[in-house]
Coordinates of C-alpha atoms in Angstrom, one line a residue:
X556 CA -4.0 11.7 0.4
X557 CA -7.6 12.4 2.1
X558 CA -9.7 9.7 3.7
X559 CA -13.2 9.5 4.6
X560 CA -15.0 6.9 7.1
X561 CA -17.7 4.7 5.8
X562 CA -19.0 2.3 8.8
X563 CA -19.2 4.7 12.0
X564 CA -18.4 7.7 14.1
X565 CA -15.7 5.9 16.5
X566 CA -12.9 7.3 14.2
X567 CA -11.7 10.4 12.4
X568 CA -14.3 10.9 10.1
X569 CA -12.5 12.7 7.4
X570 CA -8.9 13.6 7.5
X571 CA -5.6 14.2 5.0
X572 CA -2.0 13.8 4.9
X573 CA -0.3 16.8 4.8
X574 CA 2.0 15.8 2.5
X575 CA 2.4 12.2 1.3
X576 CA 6.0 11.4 0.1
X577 CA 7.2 8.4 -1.7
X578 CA 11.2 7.7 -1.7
X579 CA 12.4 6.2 -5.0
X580 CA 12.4 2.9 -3.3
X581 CA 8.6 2.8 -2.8
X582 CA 8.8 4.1 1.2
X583 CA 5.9 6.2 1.6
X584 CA 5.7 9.0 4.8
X585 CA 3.7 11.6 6.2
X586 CA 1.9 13.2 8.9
X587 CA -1.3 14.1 10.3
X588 CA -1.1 16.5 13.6
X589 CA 1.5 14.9 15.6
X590 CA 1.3 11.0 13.9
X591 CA 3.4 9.2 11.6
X592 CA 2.2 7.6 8.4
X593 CA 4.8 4.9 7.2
X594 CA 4.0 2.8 4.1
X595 CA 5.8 1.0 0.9
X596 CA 4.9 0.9 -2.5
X597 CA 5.3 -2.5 -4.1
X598 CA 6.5 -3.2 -7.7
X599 CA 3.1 -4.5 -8.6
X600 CA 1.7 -1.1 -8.1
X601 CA 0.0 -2.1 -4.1
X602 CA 0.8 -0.2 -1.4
X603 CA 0.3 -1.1 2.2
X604 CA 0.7 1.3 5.8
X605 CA 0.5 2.4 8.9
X606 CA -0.6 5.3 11.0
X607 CA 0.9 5.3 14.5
X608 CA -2.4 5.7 16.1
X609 CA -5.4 4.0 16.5
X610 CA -4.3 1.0 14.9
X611 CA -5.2 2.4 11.0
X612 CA -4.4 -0.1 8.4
X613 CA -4.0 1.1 4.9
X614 CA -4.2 -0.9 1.8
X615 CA -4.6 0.1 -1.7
X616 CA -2.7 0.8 -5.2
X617 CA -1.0 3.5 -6.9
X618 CA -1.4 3.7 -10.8
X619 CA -1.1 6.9 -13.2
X620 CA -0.5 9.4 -10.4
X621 CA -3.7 8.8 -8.6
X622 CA -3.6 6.6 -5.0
X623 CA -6.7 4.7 -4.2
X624 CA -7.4 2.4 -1.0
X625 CA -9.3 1.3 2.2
X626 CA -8.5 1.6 5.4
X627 CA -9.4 -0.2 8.6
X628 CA -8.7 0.9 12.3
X629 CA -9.7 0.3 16.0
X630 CA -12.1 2.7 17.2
X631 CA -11.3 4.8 20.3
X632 CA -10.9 3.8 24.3
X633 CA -14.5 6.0 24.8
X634 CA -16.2 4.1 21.6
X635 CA -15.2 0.6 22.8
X636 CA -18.8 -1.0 21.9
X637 CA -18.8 0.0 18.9
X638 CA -17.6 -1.8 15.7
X639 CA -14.3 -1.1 13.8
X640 CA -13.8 1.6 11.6
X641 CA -13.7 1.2 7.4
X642 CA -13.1 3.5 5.1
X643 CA -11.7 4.6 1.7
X644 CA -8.7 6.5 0.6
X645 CA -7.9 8.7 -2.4
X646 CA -5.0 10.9 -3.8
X647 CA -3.1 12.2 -6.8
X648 CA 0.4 12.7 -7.0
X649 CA 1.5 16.4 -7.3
X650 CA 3.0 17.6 -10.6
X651 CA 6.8 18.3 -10.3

């Protein structure tokens, strides 16, 4: 899953999960560098999570293989004035 920022600099512009997994009961992890990505998959096809950094929010749904979404997050100590950060998120779900 790759996201790319939207509103301004004060966040990681671009950036992807390594490798996004997805338990059969809907728990979604990864990482990126060092942080963990924790999420759920809902029977309605939403998904909602967390990366354990910066205070990114990610919301979205997962239909036919392909993950779309937004995210939201609290820019950075040296980027205080500025506002927060939006984005969008997209992925597809590797063929087994």
């Amino acid at each position: 899953m790759s996201w790319v920022e939207e509103v301004n600099t004060a966040c990681w512009k671009t950036e992807a999960l390594r490798e996004l997994t997805i338990s059969p009961d809907g728990l979604m992890q990864g990482t990126i560098s060092i942080y963990q990505f924790n999420g759920k998959v809902n029977t309605d096809g939403t998904w909602s999570a967390e990366l354990n950094t910066g205070g990114y929010r990610f919301n979205g749904t997962i239909s036919n293989g392909q993950i779309l979404g937004t995210y939201t997050a609290q820019p950075g100590a040296a980027y205080a004035n500025q506002k927060q950060c939006a984005g969008k998120v997209t992925g597809f779900k590797k063929p087994n």
